[in-house]
């Protein structure tokens, strides 16, 4: 079994007890995911899946701040500016990994402690078990940087309760702690102080079945008292979310929020109005189409969208405004929703022919 444990490694892949353990190891950079990490994780995941001595796979982030704050998109944008084509490789291999996690034949346990956003969601949400702690902070914030909630967001978001996924996708709303479990993104909720013990208990299992793994997680979940009596933070707003976000156009969603007029609705309106108009329209269509597609079909669609966004203006402008200059004042082009016509949008969803993502 491979065992890379050099502290400078960006990802650690270790065989411990009955499990293969993946540790995202860039704590100072909130464990953001890059091509090098993806290219190490994918073959190892496939090896462990075939290995008769490996019974489960655990993925976690180093440090206390993040599981994984997303893909290292700043590097992708900078490569484009330097005329290096990193984006086709990054997105293709990232989405292949998302699919491999979804189809993994061994129990796959993601420990969601700290920030879990974008690409970090892709490394966890398609797996069988997702364990959140009270420090977990979930979001798909891509519309704020001229992108869209990718890594299979078009598959898992429309399948959340009511129109919750559409709301999360368009606004980038952040869920914290037990809410990540209540929303259906995590399968279990555990006290962060017990996370080390939980991992030890999993590693100590002898040739465990999926049911044995589930039983250990269930045990810790049942014992966790944090926020047990608090209801889902968005519970009181779910009727509004379901009615306002059930529209088939972004313009209609905005009108619904205006007509609702509650402080919650107006707050969401303010947020949506700051987002890239192109991203908003891509995202709504992505989720509507994704609601009836398989994960692989969704990832093929998202790969087309990712490459179109790389060719466009808003992604690079969003990265500049949010991550590089940090002025938080992106100048979107087109700047207005009505300029994002169906014809303009169709170009984003067009087949890439022989360059399409295939499984």
PDB file of C-alpha atoms in Angstrom, residues 3 7 18-19 32 85 96 98 110 119 128 154 158 172 174 267 295 306 313 319 346 350 358:
ATOM      1  CA  UNK A   3       2.050   5.640   2.171  1.00  0.00           C
ATOM      2  CA  UNK A   7       4.557  16.962   5.852  1.00  0.00           C
ATOM      3  CA  UNK A  18      -8.994  -1.282   7.907  1.00  0.00           C
ATOM      4  CA  UNK A  19      -9.151   2.028   6.024  1.00  0.00           C
ATOM      5  CA  UNK A  32      -8.042  24.199  -1.391  1.00  0.00           C
ATOM      6  CA  UNK A  85      -4.413  26.099 -20.320  1.00  0.00           C
ATOM      7  CA  UNK A  96     -13.908  12.473 -12.930  1.00  0.00           C
ATOM      8  CA  UNK A  98     -16.455  13.468  -8.170  1.00  0.00           C
ATOM      9  CA  UNK A 110     -16.067  12.456   4.653  1.00  0.00           C
ATOM     10  CA  UNK A 119     -14.808  21.729  -4.688  1.00  0.00           C
ATOM     11  CA  UNK A 128     -22.032   7.505   1.128  1.00  0.00           C
ATOM     12  CA  UNK A 154     -26.636  20.371 -10.753  1.00  0.00           C
ATOM     13  CA  UNK A 158     -32.236  20.198  -6.988  1.00  0.00           C
ATOM     14  CA  UNK A 172     -24.513  31.239  -1.921  1.00  0.00           C
ATOM     15  CA  UNK A 174     -24.075  29.593   4.215  1.00  0.00           C
ATOM     16  CA  UNK A 267     -32.190  40.352   2.120  1.00  0.00           C
ATOM     17  CA  UNK A 295     -24.801  12.495 -12.091  1.00  0.00           C
ATOM     18  CA  UNK A 306     -16.897  25.348 -16.965  1.00  0.00           C
ATOM     19  CA  UNK A 313     -15.370  37.573 -18.835  1.00  0.00           C
ATOM     20  CA  UNK A 319     -11.653  36.066  -9.120  1.00  0.00           C
ATOM     21  CA  UNK A 346     -27.316  28.370 -25.255  1.00  0.00           C
ATOM     22  CA  UNK A 350     -23.357  23.617 -26.284  1.00  0.00           C
ATOM     23  CA  UNK A 358     -16.867  11.206 -21.191  1.00  0.00           C
TER      24      UNK A 358
END
